[in-house]
Each structure stands twice: as structure tokens, then as C-alpha cells.
Short mmCIF file of C-alpha atoms and ligand atoms in Angstrom, two decimals:
data_model
loop_
_atom_site.label_atom_id
_atom_site.label_comp_id
_atom_site.label_asym_id
_atom_site.label_seq_id
_atom_site.Cartn_x
_atom_site.Cartn_y
_atom_site.Cartn_z
CA MET A 1 -9.84 8.80 41.31
CA LEU A 2 -8.35 11.88 42.92
CA TYR A 3 -6.26 14.41 41.07
CA GLN A 4 -5.53 16.90 43.87
CA ARG A 5 -1.76 16.60 43.63
CA SER A 6 -1.77 16.72 39.81
CA SER A 7 -3.94 19.86 39.96
CA ALA A 8 -1.55 21.51 42.39
CA LEU A 9 1.46 20.58 40.28
CA PHE A 10 -0.30 21.92 37.18
CA GLU A 11 -0.97 25.23 38.95
CA GLU A 12 2.73 25.56 39.76
CA ALA A 13 3.81 24.54 36.26
CA GLN A 14 1.59 27.15 34.62
CA LYS A 15 3.48 29.92 36.43
CA VAL A 16 6.74 29.10 34.69
CA ILE A 17 5.91 27.01 31.60
CA PRO A 18 3.49 28.26 28.88
CA GLY A 19 0.24 26.39 29.47
CA GLY A 20 2.04 24.32 32.10
CA VAL A 21 3.32 21.83 29.53
CA ASN A 22 6.24 21.37 27.16
CA SER A 23 4.08 19.97 24.36
CA PRO A 24 0.52 21.28 23.88
CA VAL A 25 -1.62 18.12 23.67
CA ARG A 26 -0.53 17.18 27.18
CA ALA A 27 -2.49 20.13 28.61
CA PHE A 28 -5.87 18.34 28.12
CA THR A 29 -7.26 21.56 26.59
CA ALA A 30 -9.05 19.58 23.89
CA VAL A 31 -10.86 17.32 26.36
CA GLY A 32 -11.01 19.60 29.41
CA GLY A 33 -9.82 18.87 32.92
CA THR A 34 -6.39 18.81 34.48
CA PRO A 35 -3.44 16.96 33.02
CA ILE A 36 -2.16 14.05 35.04
CA PHE A 37 1.35 14.33 36.39
CA VAL A 38 3.26 11.08 36.19
CA GLU A 39 5.37 9.86 39.07
CA LYS A 40 6.72 6.72 37.44
CA ALA A 41 5.80 3.96 35.01
CA LYS A 42 6.57 0.27 34.69
CA GLY A 43 5.47 -2.16 31.97
CA ALA A 44 1.97 -1.25 30.83
CA TYR A 45 1.16 0.94 33.84
CA LEU A 46 1.47 4.59 34.75
CA TYR A 47 1.59 5.64 38.40
CA ASP A 48 0.52 9.25 38.87
CA ALA A 49 1.30 11.87 41.49
CA ASP A 50 -1.96 11.12 43.39
CA GLY A 51 -1.17 7.42 43.72
CA ASN A 52 -3.53 6.29 40.93
CA THR A 53 -2.55 3.42 38.61
CA LEU A 54 -3.53 3.69 34.95
CA ILE A 55 -3.28 1.25 32.05
CA ASP A 56 -1.32 3.20 29.46
CA TYR A 57 -2.36 3.21 25.78
CA ILE A 58 -0.08 6.08 24.78
CA ASN A 59 3.29 4.71 25.79
CA SER A 60 4.96 8.11 25.47
CA TRP A 61 3.20 8.55 22.09
CA GLY A 62 4.83 5.44 20.71
CA PRO A 63 8.39 4.78 21.84
CA MET A 64 7.71 2.34 24.68
CA ILE A 65 6.79 -0.63 22.48
CA LEU A 66 8.24 -3.05 25.03
CA GLY A 67 6.63 -1.28 28.00
CA HIS A 68 7.92 1.34 30.40
CA ALA A 69 11.27 0.99 32.18
CA HIS A 70 12.10 -2.11 30.18
CA GLN A 71 15.05 -3.62 32.02
CA PRO A 72 17.58 -4.08 29.16
CA VAL A 73 16.99 -0.48 28.06
CA VAL A 74 17.30 0.90 31.59
CA ASP A 75 20.48 -1.14 32.23
CA ALA A 76 22.06 0.03 28.96
CA VAL A 77 21.41 3.69 29.82
CA ILE A 78 22.73 3.38 33.38
CA GLU A 79 25.91 1.67 32.23
CA LYS A 80 26.53 4.31 29.57
CA ALA A 81 25.81 7.22 31.91
CA LYS A 82 28.60 6.07 34.23
CA LYS A 83 31.07 6.76 31.40
CA GLY A 84 29.92 10.30 30.63
CA THR A 85 26.74 11.63 29.12
CA SER A 86 27.80 13.72 26.11
CA PHE A 87 31.04 14.38 24.27
CA GLY A 88 30.22 16.04 20.97
CA MET A 89 32.68 13.56 19.47
CA PRO A 90 32.14 10.26 17.65
CA THR A 91 31.53 7.09 19.66
CA GLN A 92 31.50 3.47 18.51
CA ILE A 93 27.93 2.85 19.61
CA GLU A 94 26.68 5.28 16.92
CA THR A 95 28.09 2.96 14.25
CA GLU A 96 26.62 -0.09 16.00
CA ILE A 97 23.06 1.23 16.06
CA ALA A 98 23.41 2.67 12.53
CA ALA A 99 24.54 -0.71 11.18
CA LEU A 100 21.67 -2.49 12.89
CA ALA A 101 19.08 0.05 11.73
CA VAL A 102 20.13 -0.11 8.07
CA ARG A 103 20.05 -3.94 8.27
CA MET A 104 16.51 -3.88 9.62
CA VAL A 105 15.06 -1.29 7.21
CA PRO A 106 14.74 -2.00 3.48
CA ASN A 107 16.22 0.29 0.80
CA VAL A 108 18.53 2.33 3.01
CA ASP A 109 22.34 2.30 3.15
CA LYS A 110 23.11 5.11 5.57
CA ILE A 111 21.38 6.81 8.49
CA ARG A 112 21.97 10.11 10.32
CA PHE A 113 20.86 10.47 13.95
CA VAL A 114 19.27 13.66 15.28
CA ASN A 115 17.30 14.47 18.44
CA SER A 116 13.63 14.35 17.47
CA GLY A 117 11.17 13.38 14.76
CA THR A 118 10.71 17.06 13.95
CA GLU A 119 14.42 17.42 13.23
CA ALA A 120 14.45 14.21 11.20
CA CYS A 121 11.61 15.34 8.90
CA MET A 122 12.93 18.89 8.59
CA SER A 123 16.37 17.58 7.61
CA ALA A 124 14.94 14.97 5.23
CA VAL A 125 13.09 17.67 3.30
CA ARG A 126 16.20 19.86 3.14
CA LEU A 127 18.13 16.87 1.82
CA ALA A 128 15.43 16.16 -0.78
CA ARG A 129 15.52 19.79 -1.92
CA GLY A 130 19.33 19.80 -2.07
CA TYR A 131 19.40 16.49 -3.95
CA THR A 132 16.77 17.41 -6.54
CA ASN A 133 17.47 21.14 -6.80
CA LYS A 134 13.74 21.81 -6.51
CA ASP A 135 11.88 23.82 -3.84
CA LYS A 136 8.29 22.66 -3.49
CA ILE A 137 7.03 19.80 -1.37
CA ILE A 138 3.71 18.01 -1.14
CA LYS A 139 2.31 17.11 2.25
CA PHE A 140 -1.10 15.72 3.16
CA ALA A 141 -3.82 17.47 5.15
CA GLY A 142 -3.93 16.01 8.66
CA CYS A 143 -0.43 14.55 8.50
CA TYR A 144 1.97 15.87 11.10
CA HIS A 145 5.71 15.83 10.56
CA GLY A 146 6.76 17.81 13.60
CA HIS A 147 6.61 21.52 14.16
CA SER A 148 9.10 22.91 11.67
CA ASP A 149 7.72 25.74 9.51
CA SER A 150 7.17 23.87 6.22
CA PHE A 151 4.94 21.30 7.91
CA LEU A 152 2.58 23.54 9.86
CA ILE A 153 0.21 23.73 6.94
CA GLN A 154 -3.03 21.86 7.69
CA ALA A 155 -1.04 19.87 10.24
CA GLY A 156 -2.58 17.13 12.37
CA SER A 157 -1.86 16.18 16.00
CA GLY A 158 -1.62 19.06 18.50
CA ALA A 159 -1.81 21.67 15.75
CA VAL A 160 -5.32 20.68 14.74
CA THR A 161 -6.32 19.75 18.28
CA PHE A 162 -5.74 23.39 19.18
CA GLY A 163 -7.34 24.78 16.04
CA THR A 164 -4.07 26.08 14.58
CA PRO A 165 -3.34 23.72 11.70
CA ASN A 166 -1.69 26.73 10.01
CA SER A 167 0.41 28.33 12.72
CA PRO A 168 1.06 32.05 12.93
CA GLY A 169 4.79 32.62 12.56
CA VAL A 170 5.09 30.57 9.37
CA THR A 171 5.95 33.05 6.63
CA LYS A 172 4.01 33.27 3.37
CA GLY A 173 7.26 32.52 1.58
CA THR A 174 7.63 29.20 3.39
CA ALA A 175 3.96 28.30 3.14
CA GLN A 176 3.85 28.82 -0.63
CA ASP A 177 6.37 26.02 -1.15
CA THR A 178 4.22 23.50 0.74
CA LEU A 179 1.46 22.07 -1.45
CA LEU A 180 -1.40 20.34 0.24
CA ALA A 181 -2.98 17.08 -0.91
CA ARG A 182 -5.86 14.97 0.41
CA TYR A 183 -4.76 11.75 2.12
CA ASN A 184 -5.74 8.61 0.20
CA ASP A 185 -6.64 10.65 -2.92
CA ILE A 186 -4.14 9.87 -5.67
CA ALA A 187 -6.05 11.89 -8.28
CA HIS A 188 -5.52 14.99 -6.14
CA VAL A 189 -1.79 14.29 -5.90
CA GLU A 190 -1.58 13.84 -9.69
CA GLN A 191 -3.41 17.12 -10.23
CA ILE A 192 -1.00 19.03 -7.94
CA VAL A 193 2.00 17.43 -9.61
CA ALA A 194 0.66 18.37 -13.06
CA GLU A 195 0.09 21.97 -11.94
CA ASN A 196 3.66 22.24 -10.58
CA LYS A 197 5.63 20.40 -13.24
CA ASN A 198 9.35 19.99 -12.47
CA GLU A 199 9.06 22.04 -9.28
CA ILE A 200 8.38 19.37 -6.65
CA ALA A 201 11.34 18.02 -4.70
CA CYS A 202 9.48 15.50 -2.57
CA ILE A 203 6.23 14.10 -1.33
CA ILE A 204 6.29 13.53 2.42
CA ILE A 205 3.69 11.26 3.97
CA GLU A 206 2.93 9.31 7.10
CA PRO A 207 2.45 6.05 5.18
CA VAL A 208 0.09 5.01 7.96
CA ALA A 209 -1.28 8.27 9.32
CA GLY A 210 -1.22 8.56 13.10
CA ASN A 211 -1.88 12.23 13.74
CA MET A 212 -5.56 12.41 12.82
CA GLY A 213 -6.25 9.26 14.73
CA CYS A 214 -4.98 6.15 12.99
CA ILE A 215 -5.68 6.11 9.25
CA PRO A 216 -4.13 3.36 7.13
CA PRO A 217 -3.46 3.98 3.45
CA ALA A 218 -6.18 2.88 1.02
CA GLU A 219 -5.34 -0.19 -1.04
CA GLY A 220 -2.84 0.73 -3.75
CA PHE A 221 -2.42 4.33 -2.57
CA LEU A 222 1.25 4.04 -1.54
CA GLN A 223 2.07 2.07 -4.70
CA ALA A 224 0.41 4.79 -6.81
CA LEU A 225 2.38 7.49 -4.98
CA ARG A 226 5.60 5.61 -5.73
CA LEU A 227 4.69 5.56 -9.41
CA VAL A 228 3.94 9.29 -9.51
CA CYS A 229 7.31 9.96 -7.87
CA ASP A 230 9.16 7.72 -10.33
CA ILE A 231 7.51 9.31 -13.35
CA HIS A 232 8.11 12.90 -12.22
CA ASN A 233 11.52 12.52 -10.60
CA ILE A 234 10.19 13.35 -7.12
CA LEU A 235 11.61 11.84 -3.93
CA LEU A 236 9.15 9.93 -1.76
CA ILE A 237 9.68 10.48 1.97
CA PHE A 238 8.02 8.08 4.38
CA ASP A 239 7.67 9.69 7.80
CA GLU A 240 7.97 6.53 9.90
CA VAL A 241 8.42 8.37 13.18
CA MET A 242 5.39 6.50 14.53
CA THR A 243 5.44 3.37 12.37
CA GLY A 244 9.18 2.66 12.16
CA PHE A 245 10.26 -0.39 14.18
CA ARG A 246 6.64 -0.57 15.44
CA LEU A 247 4.52 -2.05 12.65
CA ALA A 248 7.29 -4.35 11.43
CA LYS A 249 11.05 -4.68 11.71
CA GLY A 250 11.37 -2.78 8.43
CA GLY A 251 8.37 -0.50 9.01
CA VAL A 252 5.75 0.36 6.39
CA GLN A 253 8.17 -0.25 3.51
CA GLU A 254 8.31 -3.90 4.57
CA LEU A 255 4.64 -4.17 5.50
CA TYR A 256 3.27 -2.78 2.22
CA GLY A 257 6.19 -3.67 -0.06
CA VAL A 258 6.60 -0.07 -1.21
CA ARG A 259 10.01 1.60 -1.51
CA ALA A 260 10.61 5.09 -0.12
CA ASP A 261 13.57 7.28 -1.09
CA ILE A 262 14.09 8.75 2.37
CA VAL A 263 12.68 7.37 5.63
CA THR A 264 12.44 9.33 8.87
CA PHE A 265 12.37 7.86 12.35
CA GLY A 266 11.79 8.87 15.96
CA LYS A 267 10.09 7.32 18.98
CA VAL A 268 10.95 3.56 19.05
CA ILE A 269 14.43 4.07 17.55
CA GLY A 270 15.40 6.02 20.69
CA GLY A 271 14.03 3.53 23.21
CA GLY A 272 12.32 6.41 25.04
CA LEU A 273 15.21 8.87 24.88
CA PRO A 274 15.18 11.89 22.55
CA VAL A 275 16.22 10.49 19.18
CA GLY A 276 15.22 11.02 15.57
CA ALA A 277 16.92 9.77 12.42
CA PHE A 278 16.67 9.83 8.66
CA ALA A 279 17.96 7.25 6.25
CA ALA A 280 18.26 6.71 2.50
CA ARG A 281 20.33 5.13 -0.23
CA GLU A 282 23.99 6.09 -0.26
CA GLU A 283 23.75 8.37 -3.31
CA ILE A 284 21.18 10.53 -1.48
CA MET A 285 22.78 10.46 1.97
CA ASN A 286 26.17 11.42 0.52
CA HIS A 287 24.70 14.85 -0.26
CA LEU A 288 24.81 15.58 3.48
CA ALA A 289 27.65 17.53 5.10
CA PRO A 290 30.50 16.76 5.56
CA LEU A 291 30.44 14.70 2.33
CA GLY A 292 28.06 16.96 0.45
CA PRO A 293 26.67 20.48 0.49
CA VAL A 294 23.41 19.95 2.43
CA TYR A 295 24.06 21.15 5.97
CA GLN A 296 22.72 19.49 9.10
CA ALA A 297 24.33 19.22 12.55
CA GLY A 298 23.71 18.91 16.32
CA THR A 299 25.66 18.91 19.59
CA LEU A 300 23.55 16.14 21.11
CA SER A 301 23.09 14.15 17.88
CA GLY A 302 24.19 10.55 18.45
CA ASN A 303 24.23 11.16 22.19
CA PRO A 304 25.64 8.08 23.95
CA LEU A 305 22.73 7.60 26.37
CA ALA A 306 20.21 7.91 23.55
CA MET A 307 22.20 5.52 21.35
CA ALA A 308 22.45 3.00 24.19
CA ALA A 309 18.69 3.06 24.77
CA GLY A 310 17.98 2.81 21.04
CA LEU A 311 20.45 0.00 20.49
CA ALA A 312 19.03 -2.05 23.36
CA MET A 313 15.52 -1.55 21.98
CA LEU A 314 16.33 -2.34 18.33
CA THR A 315 18.42 -5.35 19.32
CA GLU A 316 15.47 -6.86 21.14
CA LEU A 317 13.06 -6.14 18.29
CA ASN A 318 15.52 -7.55 15.76
CA ASN A 319 15.99 -10.75 17.76
CA ASN A 320 12.33 -11.26 18.53
CA THR A 321 10.22 -10.25 15.56
CA GLU A 322 7.30 -12.27 16.98
CA ILE A 323 6.61 -9.19 19.11
CA PHE A 324 5.07 -7.46 16.09
CA ASP A 325 2.61 -10.33 15.53
CA SER A 326 1.75 -10.72 19.19
CA LEU A 327 1.12 -6.97 19.48
CA ALA A 328 -1.07 -7.04 16.37
CA LYS A 329 -3.13 -9.89 17.89
CA LYS A 330 -3.60 -7.99 21.13
CA THR A 331 -4.68 -4.91 19.19
CA GLU A 332 -7.16 -6.96 17.15
CA TYR A 333 -8.58 -8.38 20.40
CA LEU A 334 -9.01 -4.85 21.77
CA HIS A 335 -10.59 -3.71 18.50
CA LYS A 336 -13.19 -6.51 18.59
CA GLY A 337 -13.95 -5.89 22.25
CA LEU A 338 -14.41 -2.14 21.81
CA ALA A 339 -16.50 -2.59 18.65
CA ASN A 340 -18.79 -5.04 20.48
CA VAL A 341 -19.49 -2.73 23.40
CA MET A 342 -20.11 0.24 21.10
CA GLN A 343 -22.52 -1.83 18.96
CA GLN A 344 -24.35 -3.13 22.02
CA ASN A 345 -24.94 0.47 23.09
CA ASN A 346 -25.78 1.75 19.59
CA VAL A 347 -22.89 4.20 19.59
CA ALA A 348 -21.85 5.28 16.09
CA HIS A 349 -18.14 4.62 15.80
CA THR A 350 -15.28 3.80 13.45
CA ILE A 351 -12.25 1.96 14.73
CA ASN A 352 -9.13 2.04 12.55
CA ARG A 353 -6.31 -0.34 13.34
CA ILE A 354 -3.08 -1.63 11.92
CA GLY A 355 -0.48 -3.61 13.85
CA SER A 356 -0.26 -2.07 17.31
CA MET A 357 -1.80 1.28 16.32
CA ILE A 358 -5.51 1.85 16.84
CA SER A 359 -7.96 4.71 17.34
CA ILE A 360 -11.66 5.31 17.68
CA HIS A 361 -13.62 8.05 15.97
CA PHE A 362 -17.24 8.54 16.92
CA SER A 363 -18.43 8.60 13.36
CA GLU A 364 -20.97 6.67 11.29
CA THR A 365 -18.84 6.86 8.16
CA PRO A 366 -15.40 5.40 7.42
CA VAL A 367 -12.55 7.69 8.49
CA THR A 368 -10.07 7.81 5.63
CA ASP A 369 -8.68 11.35 5.62
CA PHE A 370 -8.57 14.60 7.57
CA LYS A 371 -12.08 15.71 6.55
CA THR A 372 -13.75 12.51 7.72
CA ALA A 373 -11.69 12.51 10.93
CA ALA A 374 -12.69 16.10 11.69
CA GLU A 375 -16.39 15.36 11.09
CA ALA A 376 -16.52 12.79 13.91
CA ASN A 377 -18.39 13.56 17.15
CA GLY A 378 -15.91 15.45 19.37
CA GLU A 379 -18.27 15.63 22.38
CA ASN A 380 -18.53 11.87 22.48
CA PHE A 381 -14.75 11.64 22.36
CA LYS A 382 -14.41 13.94 25.40
CA THR A 383 -16.96 11.91 27.36
CA PHE A 384 -15.23 8.71 26.35
CA PHE A 385 -11.79 10.03 27.31
CA HIS A 386 -12.85 11.14 30.81
CA GLY A 387 -14.99 8.05 31.36
CA MET A 388 -12.04 5.79 30.53
CA LEU A 389 -9.78 7.85 32.76
CA ARG A 390 -12.16 7.41 35.68
CA GLU A 391 -12.00 3.67 35.03
CA GLY A 392 -8.18 3.76 35.15
CA ILE A 393 -7.47 3.70 31.40
CA TYR A 394 -5.27 6.37 29.84
CA ILE A 395 -5.82 7.08 26.14
CA ALA A 396 -4.62 10.10 24.15
CA PRO A 397 -6.38 13.33 25.22
CA SER A 398 -7.32 14.12 21.61
CA ALA A 399 -9.20 12.31 18.85
CA PHE A 400 -6.43 13.42 16.47
CA GLU A 401 -3.94 10.99 17.97
CA THR A 402 -3.36 7.25 17.87
CA TRP A 403 -3.22 4.74 20.70
CA PHE A 404 -0.03 2.69 20.84
CA LEU A 405 -0.04 -0.73 22.49
CA CYS A 406 2.99 -2.16 24.25
CA ASP A 407 4.16 -5.72 24.62
CA ALA A 408 3.81 -5.59 28.41
CA LEU A 409 -0.02 -5.37 28.12
CA THR A 410 -1.71 -8.62 29.15
CA TYR A 411 -5.03 -10.00 27.92
CA GLU A 412 -6.30 -9.31 31.43
CA ASP A 413 -5.42 -5.62 30.92
CA LEU A 414 -7.27 -5.69 27.60
CA ASP A 415 -10.33 -7.26 29.25
CA THR A 416 -10.23 -4.59 31.96
CA THR A 417 -10.11 -1.96 29.21
CA ILE A 418 -13.04 -3.47 27.29
CA LYS A 419 -15.05 -3.70 30.52
CA ALA A 420 -14.30 -0.04 31.21
CA ALA A 421 -15.41 0.87 27.68
CA ALA A 422 -18.68 -1.05 28.25
CA THR A 423 -19.40 1.14 31.28
CA VAL A 424 -18.46 4.35 29.48
CA ALA A 425 -20.38 3.47 26.26
CA LYS A 426 -23.63 3.74 28.25
CA THR A 427 -22.93 7.45 28.75
CA LEU A 428 -22.31 8.18 25.03
CA GLN A 429 -24.88 9.52 22.59
N1 HOZ B 501 2.37 15.67 18.91
C1 HOZ B 501 2.74 14.54 19.68
C2 HOZ B 501 1.95 13.32 19.32
N2 HOZ B 501 1.58 13.18 17.98
C3 HOZ B 501 2.57 14.82 21.14
C4 HOZ B 501 3.84 14.76 21.83
C5 HOZ B 501 3.75 15.00 23.34
O1 HOZ B 501 2.95 15.80 23.78
O2 HOZ B 501 4.52 14.40 24.05
#
């Protein structure tokens, strides 16, 4: 495959955009090489600036669960755009998507739309602090809740990919209110809670972690967290930016039968347009301005194009919940195929999977938290990434990310992917 045009475009971009990208992981720094510039995408395929076709396992980092340029979503956006693209005033479609979202998700009465997952998590924590009148929060090492200051403490995703899990620019004052726990380690959470009695407003967690590769919660872990929160009057925030409307209609709350106090969304809820949201029971949400004292606002919040894309997407997922099962089956098929080729070539590996989220760590031991994810063989990951790319398969350019499957993928695509992995596995240690 040739990347001449992508290389030239990257050169140009670097002159006017820091690192040539608007989000760091895209720069390929972690795996080396030149980022691929996309021309267009349709269904499960990306078409790049050099005329290459790639099977896409990122799907814009999650939103495109039905595949790229899905016709009902595209049509909804075009129709809306003809009527104006932003008003900064209420529109009926905001109520329509809000009503649908709160019907689909358990334990929430009201939802507020924002523009990104970062904004959703940042606002959810402010709401939790305002509601409980407490300052400290617990987050988990390797979890990523966007790039707002409180969360850039041992953060996953791009932050750890670039070796800055604690970013310069975050003040000591902010950092001291973020307490750090080990994922899947309830004893550690209990210890931190005991050491900070009556000071913790909320525990925020990716209930299925997706920013250190894919790491599902250990059995009983989410239930135990719920109990700790109930006992100590702490709000439990599920960051479902990746998992919401992807793993099930009602997300992880539905899948694991565990209730969260506040849930944050992004990605799928916007149908590929910039949308985030946070939702909770009425008594919590009513603390938000204009009803309550906790301030949060945005000119483009509830933007009509974004709402139209999100509504078309959620409507389809609500009407056809079989998609979640069919995606899970495809992901299981891919898992088995990849595991087989790695075993046949004696490559140490761990594949974690749940629903349509999957990732591979080149590790002999189970990957259950940030430490075990970070101990995996990074060189093998780089070789694997570039090998797959040469074979026409696009996976995330970092081991600290998850692959997201889309409904447009066929079993033929999956077989092509497994065949590619068989070729690449021969080059791994
Ligand atoms: N941090 C994002 C994924 N976890 C990457 C977003 C992007 O580069 O588009």
C-alpha cells in the first residue's frame, strides 16, 4: 500500500496544526509511521487519500456502530441542515432524543446534551460535587474520562500512549482532589474511602474500561462499588461514553444489572456528530442551572444537526435490539479466529472482549488493570499494527485503545481480518 499522498498531507498539516492532528493518538507517534488521511468511508470500509481501502475496526473510536455514512443518519442530517444549522434556542428535536434516551437507559429521568464526552464527564463531576457538597473524587488508573483537568491523573488512552498520564498544566490544587484507585480492586477503593471519610463526592469509572485496551470489570466488582457508594453516601458515575448504546440498549447498567447515579454518554449517542450527554434521576439533575445552582452551558449544546444524527441512530438501535447480539457474535468469531492464529504461531497474547468491544495485548498474563496492560509487549503491538495495516486492516494505533466493531462488517470481512492476522503473527516474537 502506498501512503505518498497521506505523507504529503501530513507534512502540510504539521505546519499549521500541532503535531498535524487535532487529537494526539491519530498522529501514530506510539506505533511510528505516518497517519493515514481519510478521503471517505462507507459501511465497514475506509477509503484513504492514496486510494487504499481498509477494513475499519475503530469506527471513529466508537460512534459508527451501524457503519459509516449510514443512510438514515445521513438523510436526517441533510434534511435538518436545510433548515439552519444552529440557533442557540430550544428545538423540539432535543426533547425527542432526550425522551428516547431516558426510555432506553435504566435509572435516569432527565438528560442534558453537551458537545463531547469530555464535557459530559466534567459536568457530571461538577454536578456530583454540587449535589453532595463534597470535593474529592475517585477515579481509576488507566481510565480516561476526557481531557478536563481533574481526570488527567494516571489517565489512559492518548495520555498514557504519549507518556503523560499526569499532564503538565493540571494544578496541584486540582490534582489533590482526585484520588486514584486500582481498577478491579475493591479493597483499594475501600481503603481510599476509609482514609477520606465524608470527603468523597463521587466515584467515576468506565464500567467496562476501553482506554487501556478493553478491560471488563471483574465479577462482582461493579456491585461492590455500588455498595461502597450506598454505605458512604457517594455518587457512582458510570462513564458510558464508549459503552452507552453500544453494549446494550441500556448500556452497562442493563448488561450487569448495576445502578449508577449519573451516567455519561458520547460517541454513539451523537451518531457520528459531536455530542456528549449526562443523565441521572430527577432529584440530581434538578441541581443543574437553570433549576439549580450547578452551572453548565453551551452555545452548540443540543445542536440540531447533532440531535438529528443522534435521534436517527438511537431510533434504529431502539427498534432493532438484535444488533447488539449480532455484533457480539461477530466479535466472538473474530476473537476465536485471532486467538487461533496467535496460538498456532506461539505468540503470547491476551484478548479481552465484551459485546462489540475487543482488544489484544501481547501478554502472557491476564490483563485486568492498568499495570497488567502496561506490562504487555509494546514492540509486538507496533509490528502487529503495521502488519495489519499493510494487509488492509485498520486497528487503533495504540495498545491503550479498544477496537469497535460495526454492524456493516460481514463474516467475509472477519475472515479477511483473521487471514491477515495469520500472516502478521508469523512476524511476531
Ligand atoms: N482518546 C480518543 C480515544 N479513546 C481518541 C480520539 C481521537 O483521536 O479521535
